[in-house]
Every structure is written in C-alpha cells, then in structure tokens.
Tab-separated table of N, CA and C in Angstrom:
chain	number	residue	atom	x	y	z
A	6	MET	N	54.229	-34.037	57.550
A	6	MET	CA	52.790	-34.874	57.338
A	6	MET	C	53.227	-36.407	56.677
A	7	THR	N	52.897	-36.999	57.275
A	7	THR	CA	53.214	-38.518	56.811
A	7	THR	C	52.122	-38.870	55.700
A	8	THR	N	52.595	-40.304	55.097
A	8	THR	CA	51.629	-40.740	53.758
A	8	THR	C	50.392	-41.263	54.830
A	9	GLN	N	50.242	-41.772	55.983
A	9	GLN	CA	49.275	-42.167	56.563
A	9	GLN	C	48.397	-40.951	57.097
A	10	GLU	N	48.964	-39.871	57.627
A	10	GLU	CA	48.060	-38.871	57.851
A	10	GLU	C	47.346	-38.029	56.438
A	11	LEU	N	47.828	-38.294	55.564
A	11	LEU	CA	47.473	-37.744	54.038
A	11	LEU	C	46.443	-38.471	53.687
A	12	GLN	N	46.373	-39.870	53.798
A	12	GLN	CA	45.429	-40.752	53.530
A	12	GLN	C	44.283	-40.683	54.351
A	13	ALA	N	44.258	-40.250	55.514
A	13	ALA	CA	43.427	-39.809	56.435
A	13	ALA	C	42.360	-39.051	56.287
A	14	LEU	N	42.806	-37.700	55.354
A	14	LEU	CA	42.472	-36.786	54.935
A	14	LEU	C	41.697	-37.159	53.805
A	15	PHE	N	42.017	-38.001	53.033
A	15	PHE	CA	41.113	-38.279	51.787
A	15	PHE	C	40.941	-40.066	51.742
A	16	PRO	N	40.028	-40.283	52.595
A	16	PRO	CA	39.610	-41.654	52.677
A	16	PRO	C	39.177	-42.417	51.516
A	17	GLY	N	38.358	-41.560	50.413
A	17	GLY	CA	38.156	-42.094	49.274
A	17	GLY	C	38.706	-42.484	48.412
A	18	SER	N	39.897	-41.955	48.473
A	18	SER	CA	41.085	-42.140	47.852
A	18	SER	C	41.701	-43.721	47.460
A	19	ALA	N	41.664	-44.527	48.637
A	19	ALA	CA	41.922	-45.815	48.839
A	19	ALA	C	40.822	-46.523	48.068
A	20	ALA	N	39.580	-46.236	48.018
A	20	ALA	CA	38.651	-46.907	47.315
A	20	ALA	C	38.984	-46.861	45.670
A	21	ARG	N	39.178	-45.536	45.277
A	21	ARG	CA	39.351	-45.362	43.966
A	21	ARG	C	40.729	-46.040	43.379
A	22	TRP	N	41.846	-45.978	44.284
A	22	TRP	CA	43.016	-46.666	43.996
A	22	TRP	C	42.846	-48.055	43.609
A	23	ALA	N	41.884	-48.732	44.797
A	23	ALA	CA	41.640	-50.389	44.707
A	23	ALA	C	41.140	-50.880	43.267
A	24	LYS	N	40.626	-49.639	42.331
A	24	LYS	CA	40.079	-50.249	41.271
A	24	LYS	C	41.205	-50.211	40.073
A	25	GLU	N	42.190	-49.308	40.250
A	25	GLU	CA	43.373	-49.343	39.596
A	25	GLU	C	44.032	-51.027	39.314
A	26	PRO	N	44.833	-50.939	38.097
A	26	PRO	CA	45.322	-52.157	37.870
A	26	PRO	C	46.464	-52.382	38.740
A	27	LYS	N	46.614	-53.745	39.310
A	27	LYS	CA	47.471	-54.441	40.583
A	27	LYS	C	48.943	-53.434	40.052
A	28	LYS	N	49.624	-53.513	38.956
A	28	LYS	CA	50.790	-53.063	38.717
A	28	LYS	C	50.710	-51.299	39.289
A	29	ALA	N	49.811	-50.849	38.836
A	29	ALA	CA	49.717	-49.246	39.447
A	29	ALA	C	49.871	-49.205	40.703
A	30	ARG	N	48.875	-49.824	41.262
A	30	ARG	CA	48.800	-50.138	42.778
A	30	ARG	C	50.111	-50.241	43.638
A	31	GLU	N	50.726	-51.448	42.999
A	31	GLU	CA	51.962	-51.727	43.865
A	31	GLU	C	52.926	-50.636	43.473
A	32	ALA	N	52.872	-50.355	42.510
A	32	ALA	CA	54.284	-48.981	42.246
A	32	ALA	C	53.796	-47.788	42.980
A	33	ARG	N	52.669	-47.368	43.359
A	33	ARG	CA	52.198	-46.158	43.993
A	33	ARG	C	52.668	-46.732	45.593
A	34	GLU	N	52.285	-47.864	46.053
A	34	GLU	CA	52.357	-48.185	47.112
A	34	GLU	C	53.790	-48.460	47.778
A	35	LYS	N	54.707	-48.917	46.777
A	35	LYS	CA	56.104	-48.854	46.558
A	35	LYS	C	56.889	-47.605	46.886
A	36	ALA	N	56.150	-46.404	46.060
A	36	ALA	CA	56.792	-45.406	45.981
A	36	ALA	C	56.459	-44.264	47.142
A	37	MET	N	54.945	-44.794	47.712
A	37	MET	CA	54.643	-44.020	49.181
A	37	MET	C	55.338	-44.506	50.217
A	38	ALA	N	56.231	-45.743	50.078
A	38	ALA	CA	56.842	-45.980	51.414
A	38	ALA	C	57.736	-45.151	51.888
A	39	PRO	N	57.959	-45.316	53.300
A	39	PRO	CA	59.067	-44.219	54.094
A	39	PRO	C	60.456	-44.707	53.549
A	40	THR	N	60.568	-45.799	53.084
A	40	THR	CA	62.177	-46.401	52.657
A	40	THR	C	62.124	-46.429	51.130
A	41	SER	N	61.268	-45.862	50.347
A	41	SER	CA	61.525	-45.633	49.060
A	41	SER	C	62.401	-44.192	48.745
A	42	SER	N	63.327	-44.267	47.775
A	42	SER	CA	64.014	-43.134	47.101
A	42	SER	C	63.529	-42.430	46.276
A	43	GLU	N	62.419	-42.695	45.950
A	43	GLU	CA	61.613	-42.084	44.439
A	43	GLU	C	60.594	-41.470	44.897
A	44	PRO	N	60.631	-39.960	44.565
A	44	PRO	CA	59.366	-39.048	44.676
A	44	PRO	C	58.262	-39.771	44.026
A	45	VAL	N	57.169	-39.466	44.542
A	45	VAL	CA	55.855	-39.533	43.992
A	45	VAL	C	54.906	-38.526	43.876
A	46	SER	N	54.090	-38.516	43.142
A	46	SER	CA	53.074	-37.215	42.847
A	46	SER	C	51.857	-37.956	43.271
A	47	LEU	N	50.812	-37.370	43.894
A	47	LEU	CA	49.281	-37.706	43.925
A	47	LEU	C	48.188	-36.576	43.982
A	48	ALA	N	47.159	-37.011	43.218
A	48	ALA	CA	46.485	-36.206	42.875
A	48	ALA	C	44.980	-36.333	43.860
A	49	PHE	N	44.376	-35.585	44.385
A	49	PHE	CA	43.089	-36.014	45.060
A	49	PHE	C	41.884	-35.123	44.503
A	50	ASP	N	40.549	-35.732	44.405
A	50	ASP	CA	39.781	-35.034	44.127
A	50	ASP	C	38.696	-34.829	45.451
A	51	PRO	N	38.335	-33.700	45.910
A	51	PRO	CA	37.919	-33.797	47.245
A	51	PRO	C	36.417	-34.002	47.113
A	52	ALA	N	35.991	-33.996	45.991
A	52	ALA	CA	34.318	-34.330	46.020
A	52	ALA	C	34.412	-35.776	45.933
A	53	THR	N	35.195	-36.302	45.766
A	53	THR	CA	34.952	-38.162	45.885
A	53	THR	C	36.133	-38.587	46.772
A	54	ASP	N	36.963	-38.031	47.333
A	54	ASP	CA	38.016	-38.540	48.380
A	54	ASP	C	37.881	-38.105	49.365
A	55	ALA	N	37.090	-36.895	49.686
A	55	ALA	CA	36.954	-36.499	51.314
A	55	ALA	C	35.796	-35.901	51.412
A	56	ALA	N	35.470	-35.756	52.950
A	56	ALA	CA	34.154	-35.490	53.223
A	56	ALA	C	33.609	-34.126	52.675
A	57	LYS	N	32.276	-33.931	52.101
A	57	LYS	CA	32.032	-32.842	51.417
A	57	LYS	C	32.177	-31.563	51.931
A	58	ASP	N	32.249	-31.709	53.343
A	58	ASP	CA	32.158	-30.077	53.842
A	58	ASP	C	33.738	-29.800	54.191
A	59	GLN	N	34.270	-30.865	54.048
A	59	GLN	CA	35.907	-30.650	54.713
A	59	GLN	C	36.792	-29.846	53.591
A	60	PHE	N	36.151	-29.819	52.664
A	60	PHE	CA	37.392	-28.897	51.264
A	60	PHE	C	36.334	-28.305	50.762
A	61	ALA	N	35.273	-27.356	51.368
A	61	ALA	CA	34.870	-26.428	50.561
A	61	ALA	C	35.282	-25.724	49.602
A	62	SER	N	34.887	-25.236	48.169
A	62	SER	CA	35.462	-24.512	47.095
A	62	SER	C	36.863	-24.943	46.470
A	63	VAL	N	37.365	-26.214	47.103
A	63	VAL	CA	38.371	-26.818	46.526
A	63	VAL	C	38.326	-27.743	45.373
A	64	ASP	N	39.072	-27.418	44.255
A	64	ASP	CA	38.781	-28.078	43.523
A	64	ASP	C	39.556	-29.455	43.187
A	65	SER	N	40.734	-29.165	43.587
A	65	SER	CA	41.744	-30.511	43.531
A	65	SER	C	42.939	-30.412	44.575
A	66	VAL	N	43.635	-31.367	44.768
A	66	VAL	CA	44.778	-31.213	45.871
A	66	VAL	C	45.811	-32.014	45.075
A	67	SER	N	47.025	-31.498	45.049
A	67	SER	CA	48.162	-32.601	44.433
A	67	SER	C	49.154	-32.211	45.797
A	68	VAL	N	49.651	-33.556	45.601
A	68	VAL	CA	50.930	-33.593	46.661
A	68	VAL	C	51.932	-34.405	46.153
A	69	ALA	N	53.280	-34.162	46.596
A	69	ALA	CA	54.496	-34.955	46.206
A	69	ALA	C	55.000	-35.346	47.560
A	70	LEU	N	55.157	-36.434	47.731
A	70	LEU	CA	55.796	-37.497	48.716
A	70	LEU	C	57.396	-38.015	48.606
A	71	TYR	N	58.133	-37.961	49.326
A	71	TYR	CA	59.266	-38.448	49.366
A	71	TYR	C	59.627	-39.102	50.834
A	72	LYS	N	59.982	-40.637	50.678
A	72	LYS	CA	60.541	-41.195	51.834
A	72	LYS	C	59.288	-41.220	52.796
A	73	GLY	N	57.921	-41.013	52.308
A	73	GLY	CA	56.814	-41.054	53.065
A	73	GLY	C	56.407	-40.264	53.500
A	74	ARG	N	56.795	-38.792	53.332
A	74	ARG	CA	56.746	-37.362	53.850
A	74	ARG	C	56.321	-36.533	52.701
A	75	VAL	N	55.477	-35.752	52.919
A	75	VAL	CA	54.854	-34.689	51.994
A	75	VAL	C	55.939	-33.695	51.892
A	76	THR	N	56.559	-33.357	50.473
A	76	THR	CA	57.526	-32.448	50.261
A	76	THR	C	56.974	-31.279	49.651
A	77	ASP	N	55.800	-31.209	49.055
A	77	ASP	CA	55.205	-30.145	48.249
A	77	ASP	C	53.735	-30.689	48.049
A	78	PHE	N	53.044	-29.591	48.209
A	78	PHE	CA	51.412	-29.604	47.865
A	78	PHE	C	50.805	-28.310	47.293
A	79	SER	N	49.690	-28.846	46.458
A	79	SER	CA	48.985	-27.507	45.802
A	79	SER	C	47.606	-27.790	46.227
A	80	VAL	N	46.907	-26.761	46.439
A	80	VAL	CA	45.286	-26.864	46.432
A	80	VAL	C	45.011	-25.593	45.483
A	81	ILE	N	44.023	-26.486	44.654
A	81	ILE	CA	43.159	-25.448	43.792
A	81	ILE	C	41.794	-25.018	43.944
A	82	TYR	N	41.374	-23.705	44.046
A	82	TYR	CA	40.170	-23.353	44.630
A	82	TYR	C	39.450	-22.895	43.580
A	83	VAL	N	38.114	-23.005	43.448
A	83	VAL	CA	37.042	-22.531	42.401
A	83	VAL	C	36.152	-22.180	43.189
A	84	GLY	N	35.483	-20.929	42.407
A	84	GLY	CA	34.310	-20.272	42.874
A	84	GLY	C	34.295	-18.956	43.512
A	85	THR	N	35.328	-18.485	43.589
A	85	THR	CA	35.791	-17.004	44.100
A	85	THR	C	36.642	-16.493	43.301
A	86	GLU	N	36.395	-15.397	42.462
A	86	GLU	CA	37.380	-14.481	41.776
A	86	GLU	C	37.988	-13.288	42.660
A	87	TRP	N	39.126	-13.183	42.192
A	87	TRP	CA	40.253	-12.186	42.924
A	87	TRP	C	40.283	-11.067	41.940
A	88	ASN	N	40.496	-9.523	42.171
A	88	ASN	CA	40.796	-8.535	41.514
A	88	ASN	C	41.932	-8.544	40.915
A	89	ASN	N	43.062	-9.071	41.756
A	89	ASN	CA	44.482	-9.042	41.459
A	89	ASN	C	45.050	-9.898	42.341
A	90	ILE	N	46.278	-10.282	42.036
A	90	ILE	CA	46.968	-11.283	43.014
A	90	ILE	C	47.299	-10.746	44.210
A	91	ASP	N	47.425	-9.607	44.427
A	91	ASP	CA	47.741	-9.088	45.949
A	91	ASP	C	46.583	-9.147	46.745
A	92	GLN	N	45.436	-9.039	46.248
A	92	GLN	CA	43.940	-9.299	46.961
A	92	GLN	C	44.010	-10.652	47.489
A	93	TRP	N	44.567	-11.926	46.606
A	93	TRP	CA	44.360	-13.231	46.956
A	93	TRP	C	45.704	-13.223	48.017
A	94	VAL	N	46.695	-12.729	47.846
A	94	VAL	CA	47.859	-12.951	48.759
A	94	VAL	C	47.612	-12.346	50.027
A	95	ALA	N	46.891	-11.239	49.957
A	95	ALA	CA	46.276	-10.828	51.320
A	95	ALA	C	45.338	-11.775	52.120
A	96	LYS	N	44.456	-12.355	51.373
A	96	LYS	CA	43.699	-13.325	52.079
A	96	LYS	C	44.524	-14.323	52.724
A	97	VAL	N	45.277	-14.924	51.766
A	97	VAL	CA	46.062	-16.260	51.932
A	97	VAL	C	47.219	-15.639	53.466
A	98	SER	N	47.846	-14.534	53.170
A	98	SER	CA	48.601	-14.318	54.546
A	98	SER	C	47.687	-13.891	55.491
A	99	GLU	N	46.419	-13.585	55.650
A	99	GLU	CA	45.467	-13.180	56.557
A	99	GLU	C	45.216	-14.734	57.408
A	100	THR	N	44.697	-15.570	56.433
A	100	THR	CA	44.170	-16.817	57.301
A	100	THR	C	45.228	-17.575	57.434
A	101	LEU	N	46.617	-17.613	57.023
A	101	LEU	CA	47.665	-18.292	57.669
A	101	LEU	C	48.682	-17.796	58.430
A	102	SER	N	48.138	-16.602	58.647
A	102	SER	CA	49.035	-15.950	59.720
A	102	SER	C	50.693	-15.669	58.936
A	103	LEU	N	50.886	-15.048	57.858
A	103	LEU	CA	51.943	-14.962	56.959
A	103	LEU	C	52.149	-13.581	56.721
A	104	PRO	N	53.512	-13.278	56.437
A	104	PRO	CA	53.580	-11.592	56.148
A	104	PRO	C	52.638	-11.214	55.003
A	105	GLY	N	52.329	-9.869	54.759
A	105	GLY	CA	51.400	-9.458	54.033
A	105	GLY	C	51.909	-9.233	52.752
A	106	PRO	N	51.300	-8.843	51.717
A	106	PRO	CA	51.847	-9.089	50.266
A	106	PRO	C	52.912	-8.098	49.671
A	107	ARG	N	53.444	-7.468	50.658
A	107	ARG	CA	54.636	-6.281	50.397
A	107	ARG	C	55.721	-7.265	50.545
A	108	GLU	N	55.746	-8.612	51.332
A	108	GLU	CA	57.049	-9.369	51.654
A	108	GLU	C	57.025	-10.439	50.657
A	109	TRP	N	56.111	-10.694	49.802
A	109	TRP	CA	56.094	-11.539	48.728
A	109	TRP	C	56.399	-10.827	47.475
A	110	VAL	N	57.435	-11.788	46.426
A	110	VAL	CA	57.774	-11.144	45.478
A	110	VAL	C	57.168	-11.977	44.333
A	111	VAL	N	57.138	-11.006	43.009
A	111	VAL	CA	56.582	-11.828	41.582
A	111	VAL	C	57.143	-13.215	41.429
A	112	GLY	N	56.313	-14.209	41.460
A	112	GLY	CA	56.784	-15.473	40.955
A	112	GLY	C	57.574	-15.843	39.583
A	113	PRO	N	57.731	-17.070	39.166
A	113	PRO	CA	58.373	-17.229	37.981
A	113	PRO	C	57.424	-17.506	36.545
A	114	SER	N	56.387	-17.711	36.859
A	114	SER	CA	55.433	-18.436	35.791
A	114	SER	C	54.701	-16.903	35.340
A	115	GLU	N	54.214	-17.149	34.040
A	115	GLU	CA	53.212	-16.248	33.314
A	115	GLU	C	51.948	-15.970	33.935
A	116	THR	N	51.392	-17.185	34.510
A	116	THR	CA	50.146	-16.847	35.765
A	116	THR	C	50.577	-15.664	36.567
A	117	PRO	N	49.658	-14.742	36.876
A	117	PRO	CA	49.886	-14.149	38.306
A	117	PRO	C	49.751	-14.658	39.390
A	118	ASN	N	51.389	-14.425	39.994
A	118	ASN	CA	51.457	-15.244	41.202
A	118	ASN	C	52.576	-14.467	41.596
A	119	LYS	N	52.606	-14.825	43.028
A	119	LYS	CA	53.761	-14.273	44.085
A	119	LYS	C	54.039	-15.544	45.077
A	120	VAL	N	55.364	-15.320	45.367
A	120	VAL	CA	55.965	-16.038	46.184
A	120	VAL	C	56.557	-15.433	47.525
A	121	LEU	N	56.279	-16.277	48.581
A	121	LEU	CA	56.946	-16.112	50.015
A	121	LEU	C	58.106	-17.047	50.299
A	122	LYS	N	59.281	-16.670	50.522
A	122	LYS	CA	60.459	-17.608	50.715
A	122	LYS	C	60.590	-17.314	52.192
A	123	CYS	N	60.600	-18.466	52.980
A	123	CYS	CA	60.942	-18.636	54.479
A	123	CYS	C	62.016	-19.495	54.697
A	124	SER	N	62.326	-19.898	55.775
A	124	SER	CA	63.334	-20.918	55.995
A	124	SER	C	62.617	-22.157	55.658
A	125	GLY	N	63.181	-22.939	54.872
A	125	GLY	CA	63.037	-24.139	54.484
A	125	GLY	C	61.694	-24.315	53.692
A	126	VAL	N	60.948	-23.284	53.468
A	126	VAL	CA	59.331	-23.337	52.834
A	126	VAL	C	59.507	-21.985	51.880
A	127	GLU	N	58.755	-22.670	50.869
A	127	GLU	CA	58.410	-21.577	49.932
A	127	GLU	C	56.906	-21.703	49.772
A	128	ILE	N	56.210	-20.634	49.691
A	128	ILE	CA	54.808	-20.565	49.274
A	128	ILE	C	54.448	-19.945	48.096
A	129	GLU	N	53.637	-20.482	47.302
A	129	GLU	CA	53.299	-19.385	46.063
A	129	GLU	C	51.694	-19.458	45.840
A	130	ALA	N	51.125	-18.273	45.883
A	130	ALA	CA	49.734	-18.017	45.420
A	130	ALA	C	49.594	-17.539	44.216
A	131	ALA	N	48.529	-18.146	43.748
A	131	ALA	CA	48.291	-17.600	42.026
A	131	ALA	C	46.891	-17.513	41.725
A	132	THR	N	46.464	-16.616	40.901
A	132	THR	CA	45.044	-16.546	40.316
A	132	THR	C	45.187	-16.665	39.024
A	133	GLN	N	44.280	-17.626	38.119
A	133	GLN	CA	43.984	-17.761	36.949
A	133	GLN	C	42.858	-18.293	36.615
A	134	GLY	N	42.093	-17.948	35.581
A	134	GLY	CA	40.782	-18.412	35.045
A	134	GLY	C	39.662	-18.523	35.824
A	135	GLY	N	39.728	-17.555	36.775
A	135	GLY	CA	38.502	-17.344	37.822
A	135	GLY	C	38.496	-18.295	39.298
A	136	GLY	N	40.151	-18.762	39.371
A	136	GLY	CA	40.101	-19.586	40.571
A	136	GLY	C	41.662	-18.986	41.037
A	137	SER	N	41.952	-19.909	42.316
A	137	SER	CA	42.995	-19.332	42.660
A	137	SER	C	43.626	-20.626	43.238
A	138	SER	N	44.951	-20.746	43.762
A	138	SER	CA	46.097	-21.698	44.128
A	138	SER	C	46.650	-21.184	45.233
A	139	ILE	N	47.210	-22.193	45.823
A	139	ILE	CA	48.307	-21.985	47.034
A	139	ILE	C	49.221	-23.168	46.784
A	140	ARG	N	50.492	-22.966	46.461
A	140	ARG	CA	51.531	-24.186	46.458
A	140	ARG	C	52.633	-24.109	47.879
A	141	ILE	N	52.793	-24.996	48.282
A	141	ILE	CA	53.824	-24.771	49.720
A	141	ILE	C	54.643	-25.998	49.298
A	142	ARG	N	56.156	-25.768	49.272
A	142	ARG	CA	57.060	-26.447	48.640
A	142	ARG	C	58.065	-26.421	49.961
A	143	ASN	N	58.883	-27.662	50.277
A	143	ASN	CA	59.777	-27.660	51.132
A	143	ASN	C	61.116	-27.538	50.444
A	144	THR	N	61.662	-26.378	50.562
A	144	THR	CA	62.634	-25.977	49.893
A	144	THR	C	64.046	-27.033	50.316
A	145	GLU	N	64.041	-27.389	51.540
A	145	GLU	CA	65.024	-28.149	52.148
A	145	GLU	C	65.123	-29.544	51.057
A	146	TYR	N	64.412	-30.123	51.133
A	146	TYR	CA	63.974	-31.346	50.297
A	146	TYR	C	64.639	-30.857	48.842
A	147	LEU	N	64.113	-29.853	48.108
A	147	LEU	CA	64.765	-29.540	46.841
A	147	LEU	C	66.230	-29.346	46.909
A	148	LYS	N	66.698	-28.773	47.787
A	148	LYS	CA	68.200	-28.717	47.659
A	148	LYS	C	68.846	-30.153	47.996
A	149	GLY	N	68.388	-30.807	48.773
A	149	GLY	CA	68.593	-32.258	49.033
A	149	GLY	C	68.663	-33.048	47.555
A	150	LEU	N	67.386	-32.695	46.970
A	150	LEU	CA	67.216	-33.391	45.626
A	150	LEU	C	68.584	-32.852	44.951
A	151	ASP	N	68.692	-31.633	44.563
A	151	ASP	CA	69.849	-31.321	43.832
A	151	ASP	C	71.230	-31.779	44.243
A	152	ASP	N	71.495	-31.734	45.491
A	152	ASP	CA	72.821	-32.495	45.890
A	152	ASP	C	72.773	-33.662	45.392
A	153	ARG	N	71.744	-34.652	45.627
A	153	ARG	CA	72.145	-35.903	45.290
A	153	ARG	C	72.246	-35.899	43.753
A	154	ALA	N	71.517	-35.382	42.841
A	154	ALA	CA	71.551	-35.462	41.330
A	154	ALA	C	73.118	-34.968	41.087
A	155	ASN	N	73.907	-33.897	41.873
A	155	ASN	CA	75.018	-33.644	41.531
A	155	ASN	C	76.133	-34.842	41.992
A	156	THR	N	75.621	-35.140	43.006
A	156	THR	CA	76.292	-36.286	43.515
A	156	THR	C	76.505	-37.523	42.324
A	157	LEU	N	75.414	-37.780	41.738
A	157	LEU	CA	75.080	-39.109	41.175
A	157	LEU	C	75.922	-38.593	39.657
A	158	ASP	N	75.625	-37.233	39.065
A	158	ASP	CA	76.302	-36.885	37.908
A	158	ASP	C	77.880	-36.855	37.910
A	159	GLU	N	78.572	-36.415	38.956
A	159	GLU	CA	79.882	-36.606	39.622
A	159	GLU	C	80.415	-37.759	39.352
A	160	LYS	N	79.504	-39.164	40.121
A	160	LYS	CA	79.982	-40.262	40.337
A	160	LYS	C	80.017	-40.696	38.569
A	161	LYS	N	79.282	-40.497	37.701
A	161	LYS	CA	79.305	-40.797	36.450
A	161	LYS	C	80.435	-40.311	35.427
A	162	ARG	N	80.367	-39.055	35.998
A	162	ARG	CA	81.886	-38.534	35.334
A	162	ARG	C	83.289	-39.233	35.591
A	163	ARG	N	83.121	-39.493	37.192
A	163	ARG	CA	84.581	-40.226	37.819
A	163	ARG	C	84.559	-41.453	36.814
A	164	ASP	N	83.459	-42.327	36.714
A	164	ASP	CA	83.552	-43.661	36.441
A	164	ASP	C	83.652	-43.693	34.747
A	165	PHE	N	83.301	-42.694	34.132
A	165	PHE	CA	83.471	-42.778	32.602
A	165	PHE	C	84.713	-43.268	32.071
A	166	LYS	N	84.702	-44.090	31.030
A	166	LYS	CA	85.773	-44.363	30.415
A	166	LYS	C	85.499	-44.319	28.843
A	167	PRO	N	86.369	-43.481	28.404
A	167	PRO	CA	85.993	-43.238	26.634
A	167	PRO	C	86.388	-44.406	25.793
C-alpha cells in the first residue's frame, strides 16, 4: 500500500494535519515521500479520519511507512471481548483466510498474543483490556533495516581513528 492509498482510507487526517504547526507538517510530508530514507509512524483515529461505518469497532490504526510504502500496521478493536487468545486468533484466521491457531506461536510480549510467520510477513494477534488487535509487519523491510544498520556500524568502525 502506498502513502496515497493510505491517505484515501483516512481523508479526515489531512484536515487534522493541516492544523498542526508548519514544521511538523513539512517533516511528516518529507518522511512520507517515496524518496525518504527515514521511516515514519502515523496514527489514525477512524472516528474523525474516516467514514463512520468504514471502521466499525476500530479504536485506532497505526501505520509505519518507509519510502512511501506501508511496512507495518496495527489495528486496535474495542467492544468485543474474547475468552482467550486462541478464540481471537481463530476469528482472525477465518476472516483473513490464514492458518488456524495451531500454526500460530506464542508471541514475545506479556500481553496474551500469538504470531504467525509467513514468507516476508509476520502477523500478530493480541487481546488486552477488553479489546483486541492485529499487527502485520513486513519482515523483509525489518531485515533490510538491520542490514543497513550493520553496514553503517561497520563503516563507523572502519573510519574510526583513536
């Protein structure tokens, strides 16, 4: 998904962002550009940024962009409580046509969560405080980020002179 496609989902965000200080607007626009080498994180409030019926039961959406492309996004739901994480994972799996709960592994956080690792993508489902969430990450981007950081660190070590 591109920056433009994302903004089309949340047309109200442009009006909200227009009220921010000029420096903040310019920094965000620069970071969201396809030529940017910096990742940027954005938060959307579906109640004000999108059509009311388009995101029923969605409390918030968070998105990470890199070079004008979505690399990570999270959707937090409210209003429906799940008896356990496997019940939520089963619903996510059914809705998104993913493998069932047995294919998911316990996630790294203290929050009840499970993770499904696929080729180039990692999907995390979690429950907490009467709500639930889904997070989808592009793992190829994360690998590339680590590779870039390692290359930069190696250059610093080569160039260092005591």
